[in-house]
């Protein structure tokens, strides 16, 4: 009958569609992973290998020795520049930013210094270079990178000094022309302090402020 025929037609169409889909699936190649795509571990390994491959040239030994002599005399008037103390070396390391919160610490430098110095208070330039090698090995750093920082940090000095803040509020509070009362008397018209004169009241002449006939009154009194 017609209903059976319709079911047969639908069944045959479903089979054809299924077989066609299977042919399409079978003919489709599986997606291949892209060769250029790398996971995070592979990227990290690549970066590490690149850093290791970058060779830092050794800085000029004469400049390094000159810096050594300057810092070995820093804070010690009796020093001749031939040997350096741990405290002086640490000062140098801090100025060059070799000693940092997430890098070399003063504990690291102290251990390495004692290991090389054999309990001696100072190191010669030759032994101090061995001390640098010891730190570089312990902290897995390139010793030439450390030396370059030590050469380029400049002469001994104080870094990170207090800077004067500049803002509209500071300018307003330090503008002496806007001072009033007793504070106004402490500065002249140019803003320069008047010293003791500005802090003490002038001796009274017996007249109220602003009186204009002082001379005439004085004459009558005589």
Short mmCIF file of N, CA and C in Angstrom, two decimals, residues 66-165:
data_model
loop_
_atom_site.label_atom_id
_atom_site.label_comp_id
_atom_site.label_asym_id
_atom_site.label_seq_id
_atom_site.Cartn_x
_atom_site.Cartn_y
_atom_site.Cartn_z
N UNK A 66 90.25 49.61 38.17
CA UNK A 66 90.13 51.00 38.60
C UNK A 66 88.94 51.16 39.55
N UNK A 67 87.84 50.51 39.20
CA UNK A 67 86.66 50.53 40.07
C UNK A 67 86.96 49.85 41.40
N UNK A 68 87.70 48.75 41.33
CA UNK A 68 88.09 48.01 42.53
C UNK A 68 88.87 48.91 43.49
N UNK A 69 89.80 49.68 42.95
CA UNK A 69 90.63 50.56 43.77
C UNK A 69 89.79 51.68 44.40
N UNK A 70 88.84 52.21 43.63
CA UNK A 70 87.99 53.28 44.16
C UNK A 70 87.11 52.79 45.32
N UNK A 71 86.48 51.64 45.13
CA UNK A 71 85.58 51.12 46.16
C UNK A 71 86.34 50.56 47.36
N UNK A 72 87.57 50.09 47.14
CA UNK A 72 88.35 49.57 48.26
C UNK A 72 88.87 50.70 49.16
N UNK A 73 88.86 51.94 48.64
CA UNK A 73 89.25 53.10 49.44
C UNK A 73 88.04 53.82 50.05
N UNK A 74 86.86 53.45 49.59
CA UNK A 74 85.65 54.14 50.01
C UNK A 74 85.38 53.91 51.51
N UNK A 75 85.34 55.00 52.28
CA UNK A 75 85.08 54.90 53.71
C UNK A 75 86.27 54.45 54.54
N UNK A 76 87.43 54.32 53.92
CA UNK A 76 88.63 53.87 54.64
C UNK A 76 89.81 54.72 54.18
N UNK A 77 90.14 55.75 54.95
CA UNK A 77 91.21 56.68 54.56
C UNK A 77 92.59 56.04 54.56
N UNK A 78 92.75 54.96 55.33
CA UNK A 78 94.06 54.32 55.41
C UNK A 78 94.28 53.28 54.30
N UNK A 79 93.24 52.98 53.51
CA UNK A 79 93.36 51.96 52.47
C UNK A 79 94.19 52.46 51.29
N UNK A 80 94.95 51.55 50.67
CA UNK A 80 95.78 51.91 49.51
C UNK A 80 95.19 51.43 48.19
N UNK A 81 94.04 50.77 48.24
CA UNK A 81 93.38 50.32 47.01
C UNK A 81 93.82 48.97 46.50
N UNK A 82 94.66 48.26 47.25
CA UNK A 82 95.17 46.96 46.80
C UNK A 82 94.28 45.80 47.24
N UNK A 83 93.44 46.03 48.26
CA UNK A 83 92.56 44.97 48.76
C UNK A 83 91.24 45.58 49.21
N UNK A 84 90.21 44.74 49.25
CA UNK A 84 88.87 45.24 49.53
C UNK A 84 88.20 44.43 50.63
N UNK A 85 87.41 45.12 51.45
CA UNK A 85 86.64 44.48 52.52
C UNK A 85 85.31 43.97 51.98
N UNK A 86 84.68 43.08 52.74
CA UNK A 86 83.37 42.57 52.35
C UNK A 86 82.33 43.70 52.33
N UNK A 87 82.37 44.58 53.33
CA UNK A 87 81.41 45.69 53.39
C UNK A 87 81.55 46.62 52.20
N UNK A 88 82.81 46.87 51.77
CA UNK A 88 83.05 47.73 50.61
C UNK A 88 82.58 47.06 49.32
N UNK A 89 82.83 45.76 49.23
CA UNK A 89 82.39 45.01 48.05
C UNK A 89 80.86 44.96 47.98
N UNK A 90 80.21 44.78 49.14
CA UNK A 90 78.74 44.77 49.18
C UNK A 90 78.17 46.12 48.77
N UNK A 91 78.83 47.20 49.22
CA UNK A 91 78.41 48.54 48.82
C UNK A 91 78.47 48.67 47.28
N UNK A 92 79.53 48.17 46.71
CA UNK A 92 79.71 48.18 45.26
C UNK A 92 78.63 47.35 44.57
N UNK A 93 78.37 46.17 45.10
CA UNK A 93 77.35 45.27 44.54
C UNK A 93 75.96 45.92 44.58
N UNK A 94 75.66 46.64 45.66
CA UNK A 94 74.35 47.27 45.79
C UNK A 94 74.21 48.43 44.81
N UNK A 95 75.29 49.21 44.66
CA UNK A 95 75.24 50.33 43.72
C UNK A 95 75.10 49.83 42.29
N UNK A 96 75.70 48.68 41.99
CA UNK A 96 75.63 48.10 40.64
C UNK A 96 74.38 47.25 40.45
N UNK A 97 73.58 47.11 41.50
CA UNK A 97 72.35 46.31 41.46
C UNK A 97 72.63 44.83 41.19
N UNK A 98 73.76 44.38 41.68
CA UNK A 98 74.03 42.94 41.66
C UNK A 98 73.32 42.30 42.86
N UNK A 99 73.37 43.00 43.99
CA UNK A 99 72.59 42.58 45.17
C UNK A 99 71.19 43.15 45.01
N UNK A 100 70.22 42.25 44.88
CA UNK A 100 68.82 42.63 44.71
C UNK A 100 67.95 41.65 45.47
N UNK A 101 66.68 42.04 45.76
CA UNK A 101 65.78 41.15 46.51
C UNK A 101 65.62 39.76 45.90
N UNK A 102 65.55 39.67 44.57
CA UNK A 102 65.36 38.37 43.92
C UNK A 102 66.63 37.88 43.23
N UNK A 103 67.77 38.39 43.65
CA UNK A 103 69.03 37.96 43.06
C UNK A 103 70.03 37.56 44.12
N UNK A 104 71.21 38.13 44.04
CA UNK A 104 72.27 37.86 45.02
C UNK A 104 71.94 38.59 46.32
N UNK A 105 72.15 37.93 47.44
CA UNK A 105 71.91 38.53 48.75
C UNK A 105 73.23 38.72 49.49
N UNK A 106 73.18 39.49 50.58
CA UNK A 106 74.38 39.69 51.39
C UNK A 106 74.82 38.39 52.07
N UNK A 107 73.88 37.49 52.27
CA UNK A 107 74.23 36.16 52.80
C UNK A 107 75.09 35.40 51.80
N UNK A 108 74.71 35.48 50.53
CA UNK A 108 75.48 34.82 49.46
C UNK A 108 76.90 35.40 49.38
N UNK A 109 76.99 36.71 49.43
CA UNK A 109 78.32 37.35 49.32
C UNK A 109 79.19 37.02 50.54
N UNK A 110 78.56 36.98 51.73
CA UNK A 110 79.31 36.68 52.94
C UNK A 110 79.89 35.26 52.93
N UNK A 111 79.08 34.30 52.48
CA UNK A 111 79.54 32.90 52.41
C UNK A 111 80.67 32.76 51.40
N UNK A 112 80.50 33.37 50.22
CA UNK A 112 81.52 33.28 49.17
C UNK A 112 82.81 33.99 49.59
N UNK A 113 82.66 35.13 50.26
CA UNK A 113 83.84 35.90 50.70
C UNK A 113 84.67 35.09 51.70
N UNK A 114 84.00 34.50 52.68
CA UNK A 114 84.73 33.70 53.68
C UNK A 114 85.37 32.46 53.07
N UNK A 115 84.70 31.90 52.07
CA UNK A 115 85.23 30.70 51.42
C UNK A 115 86.53 31.01 50.69
N UNK A 116 86.61 32.17 50.05
CA UNK A 116 87.80 32.54 49.27
C UNK A 116 88.87 33.15 50.15
N UNK A 117 88.46 33.99 51.12
CA UNK A 117 89.44 34.72 51.94
C UNK A 117 90.10 33.88 53.02
N UNK A 118 89.50 32.72 53.34
CA UNK A 118 90.05 31.88 54.43
C UNK A 118 90.13 32.68 55.74
N UNK A 119 89.05 33.41 56.04
CA UNK A 119 88.92 34.20 57.28
C UNK A 119 89.75 35.48 57.27
N UNK A 120 90.40 35.82 56.15
CA UNK A 120 91.12 37.10 56.05
C UNK A 120 90.10 38.24 55.89
N UNK A 121 90.38 39.43 56.46
CA UNK A 121 89.40 40.53 56.39
C UNK A 121 89.28 41.19 55.01
N UNK A 122 90.30 41.01 54.17
CA UNK A 122 90.29 41.65 52.85
C UNK A 122 90.71 40.67 51.76
N UNK A 123 90.35 41.03 50.51
CA UNK A 123 90.74 40.24 49.34
C UNK A 123 91.52 41.11 48.37
N UNK A 124 92.56 40.56 47.79
CA UNK A 124 93.29 41.26 46.73
C UNK A 124 92.44 41.22 45.46
N UNK A 125 92.88 41.96 44.45
CA UNK A 125 92.12 42.00 43.20
C UNK A 125 92.03 40.62 42.56
N UNK A 126 93.11 39.85 42.62
CA UNK A 126 93.13 38.50 42.03
C UNK A 126 92.16 37.59 42.78
N UNK A 127 92.24 37.60 44.12
CA UNK A 127 91.34 36.76 44.91
C UNK A 127 89.90 37.23 44.82
N UNK A 128 89.71 38.52 44.67
CA UNK A 128 88.35 39.05 44.54
C UNK A 128 87.69 38.57 43.24
N UNK A 129 88.49 38.40 42.19
CA UNK A 129 87.96 37.83 40.94
C UNK A 129 87.54 36.37 41.15
N UNK A 130 88.29 35.64 41.98
CA UNK A 130 87.90 34.27 42.32
C UNK A 130 86.58 34.27 43.10
N UNK A 131 86.43 35.29 43.92
CA UNK A 131 85.20 35.48 44.70
C UNK A 131 84.01 35.71 43.77
N UNK A 132 84.21 36.49 42.70
CA UNK A 132 83.15 36.70 41.71
C UNK A 132 82.78 35.39 41.02
N UNK A 133 83.80 34.60 40.69
CA UNK A 133 83.54 33.29 40.06
C UNK A 133 82.74 32.39 40.99
N UNK A 134 83.03 32.44 42.27
CA UNK A 134 82.33 31.62 43.26
C UNK A 134 80.85 32.02 43.34
N UNK A 135 80.58 33.32 43.35
CA UNK A 135 79.20 33.80 43.39
C UNK A 135 78.45 33.41 42.12
N UNK A 136 79.10 33.60 40.97
CA UNK A 136 78.47 33.27 39.69
C UNK A 136 78.12 31.78 39.61
N UNK A 137 79.02 30.93 40.10
CA UNK A 137 78.76 29.49 40.08
C UNK A 137 77.63 29.12 41.02
N UNK A 138 77.64 29.70 42.22
CA UNK A 138 76.61 29.39 43.22
C UNK A 138 75.23 29.84 42.77
N UNK A 139 75.15 31.04 42.20
CA UNK A 139 73.86 31.60 41.80
C UNK A 139 73.51 31.32 40.33
N UNK A 140 74.36 30.53 39.65
CA UNK A 140 74.13 30.16 38.24
C UNK A 140 73.96 31.41 37.37
N UNK A 141 74.94 32.29 37.48
CA UNK A 141 74.95 33.54 36.70
C UNK A 141 76.20 33.60 35.84
N UNK A 142 76.17 34.46 34.82
CA UNK A 142 77.34 34.68 33.98
C UNK A 142 78.24 35.69 34.69
N UNK A 143 79.45 35.31 34.99
CA UNK A 143 80.35 36.19 35.74
C UNK A 143 80.64 37.47 34.98
N UNK A 144 80.65 37.43 33.64
CA UNK A 144 80.89 38.64 32.85
C UNK A 144 79.74 39.64 32.98
N UNK A 145 78.52 39.12 33.19
CA UNK A 145 77.38 40.00 33.42
C UNK A 145 77.56 40.77 34.72
N UNK A 146 78.04 40.07 35.74
CA UNK A 146 78.30 40.72 37.04
C UNK A 146 79.39 41.77 36.89
N UNK A 147 80.48 41.42 36.21
CA UNK A 147 81.59 42.35 36.04
C UNK A 147 81.17 43.59 35.25
N UNK A 148 80.36 43.40 34.24
CA UNK A 148 79.89 44.52 33.42
C UNK A 148 79.07 45.50 34.26
N UNK A 149 78.21 44.98 35.13
CA UNK A 149 77.42 45.85 36.01
C UNK A 149 78.32 46.62 36.97
N UNK A 150 79.35 45.94 37.46
CA UNK A 150 80.27 46.58 38.41
C UNK A 150 81.10 47.68 37.75
N UNK A 151 81.41 47.52 36.48
CA UNK A 151 82.17 48.53 35.74
C UNK A 151 81.28 49.74 35.41
N UNK A 152 80.03 49.48 35.05
CA UNK A 152 79.14 50.54 34.54
C UNK A 152 78.38 51.29 35.63
N UNK A 153 78.53 50.91 36.89
CA UNK A 153 77.74 51.55 37.95
C UNK A 153 78.28 52.91 38.36
N UNK A 154 79.48 53.27 37.91
CA UNK A 154 80.05 54.57 38.24
C UNK A 154 80.87 54.55 39.52
N UNK A 155 81.39 55.71 39.88
CA UNK A 155 82.23 55.84 41.07
C UNK A 155 81.39 55.68 42.34
N UNK A 156 82.06 55.38 43.46
CA UNK A 156 81.32 55.24 44.73
C UNK A 156 80.55 56.50 45.06
N UNK A 157 79.35 56.34 45.48
CA UNK A 157 78.53 57.49 45.84
C UNK A 157 77.25 57.04 46.51
N UNK A 158 76.47 57.99 46.91
CA UNK A 158 75.20 57.69 47.55
C UNK A 158 74.10 57.75 46.51
N UNK A 159 73.33 56.70 46.43
CA UNK A 159 72.25 56.63 45.44
C UNK A 159 70.91 56.60 46.16
N UNK A 160 69.87 56.98 45.43
CA UNK A 160 68.53 56.92 45.99
C UNK A 160 68.26 57.97 47.05
N UNK A 161 68.86 59.17 46.90
CA UNK A 161 68.65 60.24 47.87
C UNK A 161 67.21 60.74 47.84
N UNK A 162 66.83 61.45 48.91
CA UNK A 162 65.47 61.98 49.00
C UNK A 162 65.27 63.09 47.98
N UNK A 163 64.20 62.97 47.22
CA UNK A 163 63.89 63.97 46.20
C UNK A 163 62.78 64.89 46.72
N UNK A 164 62.90 66.19 46.40
CA UNK A 164 61.89 67.15 46.82
C UNK A 164 60.66 66.99 45.93
N UNK A 165 59.52 66.80 46.59
CA UNK A 165 58.28 66.63 45.83
C UNK A 165 57.87 67.96 45.21
#
